[in-house]
Amino acid sequence: MKKKVLFLVLTSFMLAGCGSQPKDLESCKADIADFEYDISDENVDLKEYNGKLKYLYIQPAYEVNGKTYKTNLSDFWLNNDKVKLVIFGNGIKEVNDSVFNSSEVESVYFPKTMQVVYDKTLDYLHSEDEKIQIYYEGTEDEWNSIFAEYERQTVEEAWNSSEDMEEKGSAVGKSLADKLNSMMGSYDDSEFEYHYSVSEDSLESLMK
């Protein structure tokens, strides 16, 4: 009988610790194994998140095989319908313009270390019932200094952007995708609610 009780207690503990709805920042930090990634120089290039966390904290660095690498999100695509809140950790400077494409994200936290956030990036966020919530560590003035209108390259500009055929093809593909997305609508400020001077720790109150 005691063994059965112990098993139930341990099972409950494991489910609480590994559940899809963490209650604090530490449990939002997904393991590197939950990402598709590549290693290049001093960076870990995240590609996709395959985990089940509802609240996802993306760290500015990850340890892989005993070595710490800086997180690179320039090619990261959050193609995941389980994540509702994304927290970009302090130290992250940029994200893929299309990071939220095909996601179900409802809230995003940006640190002051972000160098630019494009309107196109936020335009991928949609909510049927309520406004998308944007939380920023800095002030409103600091946000306005990094929030920018995305300027799409024309196909001709993309074609002439590189002599490398692979890079050329990628740039043209991106230009065409950007054009298609722009035809489907553009960033609408009325769909968003902004919160400034927000600390990471205060985000725990959002985890229900």
mmCIF file of C-alpha atoms in Angstrom:
data_model
loop_
_atom_site.group_PDB
_atom_site.id
_atom_site.type_symbol
_atom_site.label_atom_id
_atom_site.label_comp_id
_atom_site.label_asym_id
_atom_site.label_seq_id
_atom_site.Cartn_x
_atom_site.Cartn_y
_atom_site.Cartn_z
ATOM 1 C CA MET A 1 0.000 0.000 0.000
ATOM 2 C CA LYS A 2 2.785 2.452 0.883
ATOM 3 C CA LYS A 3 4.436 1.850 -2.458
ATOM 4 C CA LYS A 4 1.219 2.714 -4.285
ATOM 5 C CA VAL A 5 0.831 5.947 -2.321
ATOM 6 C CA LEU A 6 4.440 6.909 -3.032
ATOM 7 C CA PHE A 7 3.896 6.216 -6.732
ATOM 8 C CA LEU A 8 0.853 8.478 -6.817
ATOM 9 C CA VAL A 9 2.704 11.277 -5.038
ATOM 10 C CA LEU A 10 5.674 11.059 -7.391
ATOM 11 C CA THR A 11 3.388 10.932 -10.417
ATOM 12 C CA SER A 12 1.537 14.061 -9.269
ATOM 13 C CA PHE A 13 4.830 15.866 -8.703
ATOM 14 C CA MET A 14 6.107 14.955 -12.144
ATOM 15 C CA LEU A 15 2.919 16.073 -13.831
ATOM 16 C CA ALA A 16 2.975 19.371 -11.978
ATOM 17 C CA GLY A 17 6.591 20.037 -12.914
ATOM 18 C CA CYS A 18 6.306 18.963 -16.547
ATOM 19 C CA GLY A 19 2.837 20.226 -17.363
ATOM 20 C CA SER A 20 1.995 22.477 -20.280
ATOM 21 C CA GLN A 21 0.958 25.381 -18.034
ATOM 22 C CA PRO A 22 3.923 26.479 -15.878
ATOM 23 C CA LYS A 23 3.325 28.974 -13.096
ATOM 24 C CA ASP A 24 6.717 30.674 -12.899
ATOM 25 C CA LEU A 25 9.440 31.914 -15.232
ATOM 26 C CA GLU A 26 11.866 29.124 -14.444
ATOM 27 C CA SER A 27 9.437 26.425 -15.578
ATOM 28 C CA CYS A 28 8.788 28.381 -18.802
ATOM 29 C CA LYS A 29 12.390 27.894 -19.919
ATOM 30 C CA ALA A 30 12.161 25.078 -22.434
ATOM 31 C CA ASP A 31 15.039 22.640 -22.784
ATOM 32 C CA ILE A 32 17.187 23.017 -25.893
ATOM 33 C CA ALA A 33 16.014 19.519 -26.885
ATOM 34 C CA ASP A 34 12.536 20.972 -27.507
ATOM 35 C CA PHE A 35 13.901 23.064 -30.375
ATOM 36 C CA GLU A 36 15.123 22.282 -33.831
ATOM 37 C CA TYR A 37 18.465 24.060 -34.088
ATOM 38 C CA ASP A 38 21.869 24.322 -35.718
ATOM 39 C CA ILE A 39 25.212 25.336 -34.240
ATOM 40 C CA SER A 40 27.227 28.003 -36.070
ATOM 41 C CA ASP A 41 30.355 29.580 -34.621
ATOM 42 C CA GLU A 42 29.350 30.899 -31.187
ATOM 43 C CA ASN A 43 25.601 30.776 -31.818
ATOM 44 C CA VAL A 44 22.822 28.263 -31.464
ATOM 45 C CA ASP A 45 20.471 28.986 -34.366
ATOM 46 C CA LEU A 46 16.959 28.083 -33.262
ATOM 47 C CA LYS A 47 14.635 26.976 -36.091
ATOM 48 C CA GLU A 48 11.372 25.743 -34.543
ATOM 49 C CA TYR A 49 9.891 24.954 -31.134
ATOM 50 C CA ASN A 50 8.383 21.473 -30.852
ATOM 51 C CA GLY A 51 7.428 21.514 -27.169
ATOM 52 C CA LYS A 52 4.061 21.824 -25.449
ATOM 53 C CA LEU A 53 4.525 24.794 -23.129
ATOM 54 C CA LYS A 54 1.726 27.339 -23.070
ATOM 55 C CA TYR A 55 4.088 29.996 -21.734
ATOM 56 C CA LEU A 56 7.454 29.893 -23.495
ATOM 57 C CA TYR A 57 10.566 31.699 -22.241
ATOM 58 C CA ILE A 58 13.262 31.840 -24.918
ATOM 59 C CA GLN A 59 16.623 32.225 -23.253
ATOM 60 C CA PRO A 60 19.413 34.460 -24.600
ATOM 61 C CA ALA A 61 21.844 31.527 -24.417
ATOM 62 C CA TYR A 62 21.703 27.726 -24.283
ATOM 63 C CA GLU A 63 24.152 25.046 -23.281
ATOM 64 C CA VAL A 64 24.795 22.322 -25.861
ATOM 65 C CA ASN A 65 27.227 19.487 -25.127
ATOM 66 C CA GLY A 66 28.775 21.413 -22.263
ATOM 67 C CA LYS A 67 29.339 24.650 -24.208
ATOM 68 C CA THR A 68 27.234 27.806 -23.948
ATOM 69 C CA TYR A 69 26.038 29.431 -27.177
ATOM 70 C CA LYS A 70 24.261 32.722 -27.789
ATOM 71 C CA THR A 71 20.713 32.375 -29.076
ATOM 72 C CA ASN A 72 20.169 33.411 -32.686
ATOM 73 C CA LEU A 73 16.519 33.843 -33.742
ATOM 74 C CA SER A 74 17.045 35.247 -37.229
ATOM 75 C CA ASP A 75 15.592 32.048 -38.756
ATOM 76 C CA PHE A 76 13.311 31.038 -35.895
ATOM 77 C CA TRP A 77 9.694 30.303 -36.794
ATOM 78 C CA LEU A 78 7.243 29.615 -33.966
ATOM 79 C CA ASN A 79 5.119 27.189 -35.956
ATOM 80 C CA ASN A 80 3.321 25.973 -32.824
ATOM 81 C CA ASP A 81 -0.342 26.318 -31.861
ATOM 82 C CA LYS A 82 0.173 25.524 -28.167
ATOM 83 C CA VAL A 83 2.200 28.614 -27.178
ATOM 84 C CA LYS A 84 0.065 31.561 -26.017
ATOM 85 C CA LEU A 85 2.690 33.745 -24.293
ATOM 86 C CA VAL A 86 6.249 34.221 -25.584
ATOM 87 C CA ILE A 87 8.914 35.802 -23.389
ATOM 88 C CA PHE A 88 12.119 36.833 -25.131
ATOM 89 C CA GLY A 89 14.815 36.815 -22.473
ATOM 90 C CA ASN A 90 17.020 39.794 -21.690
ATOM 91 C CA GLY A 91 19.940 39.741 -24.090
ATOM 92 C CA ILE A 92 18.002 38.830 -27.216
ATOM 93 C CA LYS A 93 18.478 41.583 -29.802
ATOM 94 C CA GLU A 94 16.444 40.533 -32.822
ATOM 95 C CA VAL A 95 13.916 38.003 -34.069
ATOM 96 C CA ASN A 96 12.836 36.669 -37.431
ATOM 97 C CA ASP A 97 10.398 39.091 -39.091
ATOM 98 C CA SER A 98 7.933 36.211 -39.555
ATOM 99 C CA VAL A 99 8.516 34.541 -36.197
ATOM 100 C CA PHE A 100 4.795 34.463 -35.319
ATOM 101 C CA ASN A 101 3.539 33.211 -38.685
ATOM 102 C CA SER A 102 1.044 30.327 -38.173
ATOM 103 C CA SER A 103 1.213 30.649 -34.386
ATOM 104 C CA GLU A 104 -1.585 31.161 -31.856
ATOM 105 C CA VAL A 105 0.387 33.567 -29.651
ATOM 106 C CA GLU A 106 -1.747 36.070 -27.730
ATOM 107 C CA SER A 107 0.901 37.887 -25.652
ATOM 108 C CA VAL A 108 4.565 38.790 -26.194
ATOM 109 C CA TYR A 109 7.265 40.182 -23.911
ATOM 110 C CA PHE A 110 10.218 42.069 -25.402
ATOM 111 C CA PRO A 111 13.335 43.020 -23.390
ATOM 112 C CA LYS A 112 15.119 46.362 -23.648
ATOM 113 C CA THR A 113 17.949 44.624 -25.493
ATOM 114 C CA MET A 114 15.779 44.357 -28.631
ATOM 115 C CA GLN A 115 17.202 46.564 -31.364
ATOM 116 C CA VAL A 116 14.184 46.654 -33.655
ATOM 117 C CA VAL A 117 10.618 45.298 -33.789
ATOM 118 C CA TYR A 118 8.785 45.605 -37.110
ATOM 119 C CA ASP A 119 5.075 46.236 -37.559
ATOM 120 C CA LYS A 120 5.097 43.288 -39.976
ATOM 121 C CA THR A 121 6.254 40.997 -37.167
ATOM 122 C CA LEU A 122 3.333 41.973 -34.952
ATOM 123 C CA ASP A 123 0.906 41.794 -37.864
ATOM 124 C CA TYR A 124 1.207 37.994 -37.787
ATOM 125 C CA LEU A 125 -0.425 38.032 -34.334
ATOM 126 C CA HIS A 126 -4.196 37.655 -34.239
ATOM 127 C CA SER A 127 -6.807 37.177 -31.537
ATOM 128 C CA GLU A 128 -10.498 36.572 -32.198
ATOM 129 C CA ASP A 129 -11.871 37.798 -28.863
ATOM 130 C CA GLU A 130 -9.383 40.161 -27.203
ATOM 131 C CA LYS A 131 -6.532 42.454 -28.129
ATOM 132 C CA ILE A 132 -3.016 41.102 -28.476
ATOM 133 C CA GLN A 133 -0.985 42.040 -25.403
ATOM 134 C CA ILE A 134 2.505 43.473 -25.935
ATOM 135 C CA TYR A 135 4.752 43.866 -22.884
ATOM 136 C CA TYR A 136 7.995 45.826 -23.073
ATOM 137 C CA GLU A 137 10.708 46.190 -20.461
ATOM 138 C CA GLY A 138 11.532 49.758 -21.429
ATOM 139 C CA THR A 139 9.543 52.969 -21.514
ATOM 140 C CA GLU A 140 7.062 54.015 -24.173
ATOM 141 C CA ASP A 141 9.642 56.399 -25.666
ATOM 142 C CA GLU A 142 12.184 53.578 -25.852
ATOM 143 C CA TRP A 143 9.622 51.353 -27.549
ATOM 144 C CA ASN A 144 8.838 54.037 -30.113
ATOM 145 C CA SER A 145 12.552 54.251 -30.894
ATOM 146 C CA ILE A 146 12.772 50.554 -31.872
ATOM 147 C CA PHE A 147 9.311 49.992 -33.383
ATOM 148 C CA ALA A 148 9.644 50.443 -37.134
ATOM 149 C CA GLU A 149 7.726 50.069 -40.369
ATOM 150 C CA TYR A 150 8.935 47.124 -42.389
ATOM 151 C CA GLU A 151 10.135 47.955 -45.888
ATOM 152 C CA ARG A 152 9.788 45.086 -48.334
ATOM 153 C CA GLN A 153 12.407 44.504 -50.992
ATOM 154 C CA THR A 154 11.102 44.394 -54.540
ATOM 155 C CA VAL A 155 11.779 41.202 -56.477
ATOM 156 C CA GLU A 156 14.362 43.077 -58.544
ATOM 157 C CA GLU A 157 16.111 44.361 -55.412
ATOM 158 C CA ALA A 158 16.063 40.867 -53.927
ATOM 159 C CA TRP A 159 17.510 39.370 -57.114
ATOM 160 C CA ASN A 160 20.348 41.900 -57.136
ATOM 161 C CA SER A 161 21.044 41.612 -53.414
ATOM 162 C CA SER A 162 23.623 38.824 -53.777
ATOM 163 C CA GLU A 163 25.835 37.023 -56.280
ATOM 164 C CA ASP A 164 25.257 33.723 -54.499
ATOM 165 C CA MET A 165 22.401 31.870 -56.225
ATOM 166 C CA GLU A 166 21.146 30.262 -53.024
ATOM 167 C CA GLU A 167 21.048 33.583 -51.210
ATOM 168 C CA LYS A 168 19.530 35.228 -54.282
ATOM 169 C CA GLY A 169 16.770 32.617 -54.457
ATOM 170 C CA SER A 170 16.052 32.928 -50.746
ATOM 171 C CA ALA A 171 15.787 36.720 -51.005
ATOM 172 C CA VAL A 172 13.402 36.509 -53.981
ATOM 173 C CA GLY A 173 11.261 33.958 -52.157
ATOM 174 C CA LYS A 174 11.078 36.234 -49.124
ATOM 175 C CA SER A 175 10.140 39.212 -51.294
ATOM 176 C CA LEU A 176 7.297 37.284 -52.914
ATOM 177 C CA ALA A 177 6.066 35.997 -49.544
ATOM 178 C CA ASP A 178 6.148 39.530 -48.121
ATOM 179 C CA LYS A 179 4.122 40.793 -51.075
ATOM 180 C CA LEU A 180 1.524 38.062 -50.606
ATOM 181 C CA ASN A 181 1.252 38.762 -46.882
ATOM 182 C CA SER A 182 0.845 42.492 -47.484
ATOM 183 C CA MET A 183 -2.124 41.753 -49.731
ATOM 184 C CA MET A 184 -3.832 39.967 -46.847
ATOM 185 C CA GLY A 185 -3.746 43.009 -44.575
ATOM 186 C CA SER A 186 -1.400 45.243 -42.623
ATOM 187 C CA TYR A 187 -0.603 46.140 -39.034
ATOM 188 C CA ASP A 188 -3.566 47.643 -37.173
ATOM 189 C CA ASP A 189 -2.691 49.416 -33.927
ATOM 190 C CA SER A 190 -6.259 49.038 -32.623
ATOM 191 C CA GLU A 191 -5.763 45.258 -32.351
ATOM 192 C CA PHE A 192 -2.999 45.652 -29.767
ATOM 193 C CA GLU A 193 -2.659 46.748 -26.172
ATOM 194 C CA TYR A 194 0.779 47.923 -25.047
ATOM 195 C CA HIS A 195 2.301 47.784 -21.564
ATOM 196 C CA TYR A 196 5.558 49.560 -20.794
ATOM 197 C CA SER A 197 8.213 49.355 -18.046
ATOM 198 C CA VAL A 198 7.286 45.735 -17.382
ATOM 199 C CA SER A 199 9.755 43.487 -15.576
ATOM 200 C CA GLU A 200 10.129 39.777 -16.317
ATOM 201 C CA ASP A 201 9.146 38.829 -12.782
ATOM 202 C CA SER A 202 5.810 40.627 -13.051
ATOM 203 C CA LEU A 203 4.825 38.331 -15.939
ATOM 204 C CA GLU A 204 4.153 35.491 -13.525
ATOM 205 C CA SER A 205 0.846 37.150 -12.663
ATOM 206 C CA LEU A 206 -0.270 36.396 -16.257
ATOM 207 C CA MET A 207 0.231 32.666 -15.896
ATOM 208 C CA LYS A 208 -3.141 31.187 -15.077
#
